[in-house]
Coordinates of C-alpha atoms and ligand atoms in Angstrom, one line a residue:
M24 CA 25.4 -54.7 8.0
K25 CA 24.0 -51.4 7.6
V26 CA 26.5 -48.7 8.8
G27 CA 26.3 -44.7 9.6
I28 CA 29.3 -42.7 9.7
L29 CA 29.7 -39.1 10.7
T30 CA 32.3 -36.4 11.5
G31 CA 31.7 -34.1 14.5
G32 CA 33.8 -30.8 15.7
G33 CA 36.1 -28.6 14.4
D34 CA 37.4 -29.9 10.4
C35 CA 40.6 -30.7 10.0
P36 CA 43.0 -32.4 6.9
G37 CA 42.7 -35.9 7.3
L38 CA 38.8 -36.7 7.5
N39 CA 38.3 -37.1 3.9
P40 CA 41.1 -39.8 3.8
A41 CA 39.6 -41.4 6.8
I42 CA 36.1 -41.9 5.6
R43 CA 37.9 -42.9 2.2
G44 CA 39.8 -45.7 4.3
F45 CA 36.6 -46.7 5.9
V46 CA 34.5 -47.0 3.0
M47 CA 36.7 -49.2 1.1
K48 CA 37.6 -51.5 3.8
A49 CA 33.8 -51.7 4.8
L50 CA 33.0 -52.4 1.1
D51 CA 35.2 -55.3 1.2
Y52 CA 33.3 -56.8 4.1
G53 CA 30.2 -55.9 2.4
F54 CA 28.4 -53.3 4.7
A55 CA 26.5 -50.7 3.3
V56 CA 27.8 -47.6 4.5
Y57 CA 25.2 -44.2 4.9
G58 CA 26.7 -40.8 5.4
I59 CA 25.4 -38.9 8.0
R60 CA 25.9 -35.3 7.4
E61 CA 26.8 -32.8 10.3
G62 CA 28.0 -34.6 13.0
W63 CA 25.6 -35.5 15.6
K64 CA 23.1 -32.7 14.2
G65 CA 22.5 -35.3 11.4
L66 CA 21.2 -38.1 13.7
V67 CA 19.4 -35.5 15.8
N68 CA 17.6 -34.0 12.4
D69 CA 17.8 -37.0 10.2
L70 CA 20.3 -35.9 7.7
V71 CA 21.2 -39.3 6.5
D72 CA 22.1 -39.9 2.5
K73 CA 19.5 -41.9 0.6
E74 CA 22.2 -44.1 -1.1
P75 CA 25.4 -46.0 0.7
L76 CA 28.7 -44.6 -0.2
T77 CA 30.5 -46.2 -3.3
V78 CA 34.0 -46.4 -4.0
A79 CA 33.3 -43.7 -6.7
D80 CA 32.3 -41.6 -3.8
V81 CA 35.3 -41.9 -2.0
E82 CA 38.4 -42.5 -4.2
E83 CA 39.2 -39.0 -5.1
L84 CA 39.5 -37.9 -1.4
I85 CA 42.8 -38.6 -0.4
D86 CA 43.9 -35.1 -1.0
K87 CA 40.8 -33.1 0.3
G88 CA 40.8 -31.1 3.2
G89 CA 37.6 -30.4 5.3
T90 CA 34.9 -33.3 5.3
V91 CA 32.5 -34.1 2.6
L92 CA 30.1 -35.2 5.4
R93 CA 30.2 -31.7 6.6
S94 CA 30.5 -31.2 10.5
S95 CA 28.9 -29.1 13.4
R96 CA 29.4 -28.8 16.9
T97 CA 26.4 -30.3 18.1
N98 CA 25.9 -31.8 21.7
P99 CA 22.8 -34.3 22.0
Y100 CA 23.3 -34.5 25.5
K101 CA 22.3 -31.0 26.1
D102 CA 19.1 -31.6 25.5
P103 CA 16.8 -35.2 26.2
A104 CA 14.7 -34.4 23.1
Q105 CA 18.1 -34.3 20.8
L106 CA 19.2 -37.4 22.6
Q107 CA 15.9 -39.0 21.8
A108 CA 16.0 -38.0 18.1
V109 CA 19.6 -39.5 17.9
K110 CA 18.3 -42.9 19.2
T111 CA 15.3 -42.5 16.7
T112 CA 17.1 -42.0 13.7
I113 CA 19.5 -44.7 14.5
Q114 CA 16.5 -47.3 14.7
K115 CA 14.7 -45.8 11.7
H116 CA 17.8 -46.5 9.2
G117 CA 18.5 -49.5 10.9
F118 CA 21.9 -48.9 11.7
E119 CA 24.0 -51.6 13.3
A120 CA 27.0 -49.2 14.0
I121 CA 27.7 -45.8 14.1
V122 CA 31.2 -44.4 13.5
A123 CA 32.0 -41.5 14.6
L124 CA 35.4 -39.3 13.5
G125 CA 35.8 -36.3 15.9
G126 CA 37.8 -35.4 18.7
E127 CA 37.2 -35.4 22.8
D128 CA 33.7 -33.6 22.1
T129 CA 32.4 -36.1 19.5
L130 CA 33.9 -39.1 20.9
G131 CA 32.5 -38.2 24.3
V132 CA 29.0 -38.5 22.6
A133 CA 29.9 -41.6 21.2
S134 CA 31.1 -43.2 24.4
K135 CA 28.1 -42.2 26.1
L136 CA 26.0 -43.7 23.5
Y137 CA 27.9 -46.8 23.6
K138 CA 27.0 -46.9 27.4
E139 CA 23.5 -46.8 26.4
G140 CA 23.6 -49.8 24.0
I141 CA 24.4 -48.2 20.7
N142 CA 27.4 -49.7 19.0
T143 CA 29.7 -47.1 18.2
V144 CA 33.3 -46.9 16.8
G145 CA 35.6 -43.5 17.5
V146 CA 38.2 -42.4 15.1
P147 CA 40.4 -39.9 16.6
K148 CA 40.8 -36.3 14.7
T149 CA 42.3 -33.0 15.8
M150 CA 44.4 -30.4 15.2
D151 CA 44.9 -30.2 18.9
N152 CA 46.6 -33.6 19.0
D153 CA 44.9 -33.6 22.7
L154 CA 43.2 -36.9 22.7
S155 CA 44.6 -39.5 25.4
E156 CA 45.5 -43.1 23.9
T157 CA 46.8 -42.3 20.7
D158 CA 50.0 -40.9 19.9
Y159 CA 48.8 -38.6 17.1
T160 CA 45.8 -37.3 15.8
F161 CA 45.5 -36.5 11.8
G162 CA 44.9 -33.2 11.3
F163 CA 48.0 -32.0 13.8
D164 CA 50.6 -32.6 11.3
S165 CA 49.0 -30.6 8.4
A166 CA 48.4 -27.9 11.1
V167 CA 51.8 -27.6 12.1
Q168 CA 52.9 -27.6 8.5
V169 CA 50.9 -24.4 8.1
N170 CA 51.9 -22.8 11.0
V171 CA 55.9 -23.4 10.0
E172 CA 55.2 -21.8 6.6
A173 CA 53.7 -19.0 8.5
L174 CA 56.4 -18.5 10.7
D175 CA 58.8 -18.9 7.9
R176 CA 57.1 -15.8 6.1
L177 CA 57.0 -13.7 9.4
R178 CA 60.7 -14.3 9.9
D179 CA 61.6 -12.5 6.5
T180 CA 59.2 -9.4 7.7
A181 CA 61.1 -9.4 11.1
R182 CA 64.3 -9.5 9.7
S183 CA 63.7 -7.0 6.9
H184 CA 62.0 -4.3 9.8
S185 CA 63.9 -5.2 12.8
R186 CA 60.8 -6.4 14.5
V187 CA 59.4 -8.8 17.1
I188 CA 56.7 -11.1 15.8
V189 CA 54.6 -13.0 17.7
L190 CA 52.5 -15.8 15.8
E191 CA 49.3 -16.9 17.7
V192 CA 48.3 -20.7 17.2
M193 CA 45.6 -22.8 18.1
G194 CA 45.5 -25.7 19.9
R195 CA 43.1 -25.1 22.8
H196 CA 44.4 -26.2 26.3
A197 CA 47.3 -28.5 24.9
G198 CA 50.2 -26.8 23.7
W199 CA 51.3 -29.5 21.0
V200 CA 50.4 -26.9 18.1
A201 CA 52.4 -24.1 19.3
L202 CA 55.5 -26.6 20.7
Y203 CA 55.7 -28.2 17.5
T204 CA 55.4 -24.7 15.3
G205 CA 58.2 -23.3 17.3
V206 CA 60.6 -25.8 17.3
A207 CA 60.2 -26.4 13.6
G208 CA 60.0 -22.8 12.7
G209 CA 63.2 -21.9 14.9
A210 CA 61.1 -19.5 17.3
D211 CA 62.9 -17.5 20.4
Y212 CA 60.4 -18.4 22.5
I213 CA 57.5 -20.5 22.8
L214 CA 54.2 -20.0 24.8
L215 CA 52.0 -22.9 26.0
P216 CA 49.2 -23.7 28.3
E217 CA 50.9 -25.9 30.2
V218 CA 53.7 -23.6 31.5
P219 CA 52.6 -20.5 33.4
L220 CA 53.4 -17.3 31.7
N221 CA 56.3 -15.7 32.7
V222 CA 56.4 -12.3 31.0
E223 CA 59.6 -10.9 32.1
E224 CA 61.4 -14.0 31.0
L225 CA 59.9 -13.7 27.8
C226 CA 60.9 -10.3 27.8
T227 CA 64.6 -11.3 28.8
Q228 CA 64.7 -13.8 25.9
V229 CA 63.5 -11.7 23.1
Q230 CA 66.2 -8.9 24.2
R231 CA 68.5 -11.2 23.8
A232 CA 67.7 -12.9 20.4
Y233 CA 67.4 -9.5 19.1
A234 CA 70.7 -8.3 20.3
R235 CA 72.0 -11.2 18.4
K236 CA 70.1 -11.0 15.2
G237 CA 67.9 -7.7 15.1
Y238 CA 64.7 -9.5 15.3
A239 CA 62.8 -12.2 17.5
L240 CA 60.0 -14.4 16.6
V241 CA 57.4 -15.6 19.6
V242 CA 55.0 -18.9 19.1
A243 CA 52.2 -18.3 21.9
S244 CA 49.5 -21.0 22.0
E245 CA 45.7 -19.5 21.8
G246 CA 45.2 -21.2 25.4
V247 CA 47.8 -19.6 27.2
E248 CA 46.6 -18.3 30.5
L249 CA 47.1 -14.6 30.7
P250 CA 46.9 -12.6 33.9
E251 CA 43.1 -12.3 34.9
E252 CA 42.0 -8.7 34.8
E253 CA 43.4 -8.8 31.4
H254 CA 41.2 -10.6 29.5
K255 CA 37.1 -11.7 29.8
E256 CA 36.1 -15.2 28.6
T257 CA 32.8 -15.3 27.3
K258 CA 31.5 -17.2 24.9
V259 CA 31.2 -21.1 25.2
D260 CA 30.4 -23.5 22.2
A261 CA 28.0 -26.4 22.7
F262 CA 30.2 -28.5 24.9
G263 CA 30.8 -25.8 27.0
H264 CA 34.3 -24.8 25.9
V265 CA 35.6 -21.1 25.8
V266 CA 36.2 -19.8 22.4
L267 CA 39.8 -19.3 23.3
G268 CA 40.4 -17.5 19.8
E269 CA 38.6 -14.4 20.9
R270 CA 40.8 -13.7 23.6
N271 CA 43.4 -12.5 21.1
V272 CA 46.7 -14.0 23.1
G273 CA 48.9 -12.8 20.4
E274 CA 48.0 -9.5 20.6
W275 CA 48.1 -9.3 24.2
V276 CA 51.5 -10.7 24.4
A277 CA 52.8 -8.5 21.5
K278 CA 51.8 -5.4 23.2
E279 CA 53.2 -6.4 26.7
I280 CA 56.4 -7.0 24.6
E281 CA 56.7 -3.7 23.2
K282 CA 55.5 -1.7 26.1
R283 CA 58.2 -3.6 28.3
T284 CA 61.2 -3.7 25.8
G285 CA 60.4 -0.7 23.6
L286 CA 60.9 -2.8 20.7
E287 CA 58.5 -2.5 17.9
T288 CA 56.3 -5.8 17.8
R289 CA 53.4 -7.3 16.0
S290 CA 51.2 -10.2 16.3
A291 CA 49.8 -12.5 13.7
V292 CA 47.3 -15.0 13.8
T293 CA 46.8 -18.0 11.4
G294 CA 43.7 -18.9 12.9
H295 CA 41.4 -21.2 10.7
I296 CA 44.0 -21.3 7.7
Q297 CA 45.6 -24.3 10.2
R298 CA 42.6 -26.4 9.5
G299 CA 42.0 -26.0 5.9
G300 CA 44.0 -27.4 2.7
A301 CA 45.3 -30.9 1.4
P302 CA 46.4 -33.2 4.6
S303 CA 50.2 -33.8 4.5
A304 CA 51.4 -37.2 3.6
F305 CA 51.7 -38.1 7.5
D306 CA 48.2 -37.4 8.0
R307 CA 47.0 -39.1 4.9
V308 CA 48.3 -42.3 6.0
L309 CA 47.5 -42.1 9.3
A310 CA 44.1 -41.3 8.6
S311 CA 43.8 -44.1 6.0
R312 CA 45.3 -46.5 8.3
L313 CA 42.7 -45.6 10.8
G314 CA 40.0 -45.3 8.8
V315 CA 40.6 -49.0 7.5
R316 CA 41.2 -50.2 11.1
A317 CA 37.7 -49.1 12.1
A318 CA 35.9 -50.7 9.7
Q319 CA 37.7 -53.8 11.0
C320 CA 36.5 -53.1 14.6
V321 CA 32.7 -53.2 13.3
Y322 CA 33.3 -56.3 11.6
E323 CA 34.9 -57.8 14.7
R324 CA 31.7 -56.0 16.6
D325 CA 34.4 -54.6 18.8
F326 CA 32.6 -51.7 20.0
G327 CA 32.9 -48.9 22.6
K328 CA 36.6 -48.5 21.0
M329 CA 38.4 -46.0 19.5
V330 CA 41.1 -46.8 16.9
A331 CA 44.4 -45.3 17.9
L332 CA 48.2 -44.7 17.0
H333 CA 50.6 -46.4 19.2
G334 CA 54.5 -46.1 18.1
N335 CA 53.7 -47.2 14.6
D336 CA 51.0 -49.7 15.0
I337 CA 47.6 -49.0 14.7
V338 CA 45.8 -50.3 18.2
V339 CA 42.0 -50.1 19.6
A340 CA 41.6 -48.5 22.9
P341 CA 38.4 -48.0 24.9
L342 CA 36.3 -44.9 24.0
E343 CA 35.8 -43.9 27.4
A344 CA 39.8 -44.1 28.4
A345 CA 40.4 -41.5 25.4
V346 CA 37.8 -38.9 26.3
G347 CA 38.5 -38.9 30.0
T348 CA 41.6 -36.8 30.2
L349 CA 43.0 -34.2 27.9
R350 CA 46.4 -35.2 26.6
T351 CA 48.8 -32.0 27.5
V352 CA 52.4 -31.2 26.7
P353 CA 54.5 -33.2 29.0
K354 CA 56.8 -31.0 31.1
A355 CA 60.0 -33.4 30.8
L356 CA 59.1 -32.8 27.0
Y357 CA 59.1 -28.8 27.2
D358 CA 62.1 -28.9 29.5
S359 CA 64.3 -30.8 27.3
L360 CA 63.5 -28.3 24.1
V361 CA 64.0 -25.1 26.0
P362 CA 67.7 -25.0 25.1
L363 CA 66.6 -24.2 22.0
F364 CA 65.7 -20.9 22.6
N365 CA 66.8 -20.0 25.9
K366 CA 70.0 -18.5 24.5
Ligands
LIG408 O1 39.6 -27.9 18.3 C1 40.2 -27.4 17.2 C2 40.0 -26.0 17.1 O2 40.8 -25.4 15.8 C3 40.9 -25.5 18.3 O3 42.4 -25.3 18.1 C4 40.4 -23.8 18.3 O4 40.1 -23.7 19.5 C5 39.0 -24.1 17.7 O5 38.8 -25.2 17.2 C6 38.3 -23.4 17.2 O6 36.7 -23.5 17.0 P1 35.8 -23.2 15.9 O7 35.9 -23.6 14.6 O8 34.6 -23.5 16.6 O9 35.8 -21.4 16.3

């Protein structure tokens, strides 16, 4: 069987171990797996490898960040000619299945293609951890680790200079990255997109923490809603998502704290540093397990599915359900952790 594999959307640690897991299991089944370069763009522009992937191509990938297949944010459903090109390329190469590693957008395309008769299997990845039908996505744990290290370093400076420091982290419209970073890094306040911004309460907590220990740390998600007049949302990507990093949430929050409390305040942004580097051990294992299970889906011709983590088990879920709704931080989880910073 000829199978194509691609990685789409923002890269994250774990993609390479997942490719490795998929190829290793697929070779046991006797499949010929072809790398498709740059996500869906690779099917639009026929960027398909000439030779199938071998053990030698993938075995050294366990500790490598990024994606050897490269990535792009390409939405072929924006243009009928591109969509036709995708179908033509699949036919030309005789692919019986396409395995897509991606988040909501990439897997959204895989889900639509499946409904049009193309055999697709999805593997969930995103540092945002916002995909439904899976308890975790790989990339998330590694990103949080980077942020926690950053927060630990910022604490040294905040303490030394008696400052307030705000760390802005990614995560789009879900606050998972901010929440886990803030809890693991012992932040004094955490701002999530799911919780309406209350600047007064934020400043009160910052002042109380500062009064106790002479500094304070705040983690702010890039997706936090700011008072409307304070920011303008402009640039959007191929899937219509606002480029949230350009709103400079951390800087806005820092200025507001300084203005209202008079405390010297700085902001820092980890940005794309969160997406690079070696995957954590958790992400390596999760990605490997998901990759192997995706090969099994192809073998069983169980298409239109996404492999997923439920508890400690790898299961399959309909792609459509996975991309239908964003998985945000439940209020009960946030509320249960508030005691850690409302002191
Ligand atoms: O979806 C992953 C993510 O890192 C988001 O957290 C962030 O908003 C976005 O991608 C940034 O996208 P880009 O790499 O296109 O700037």
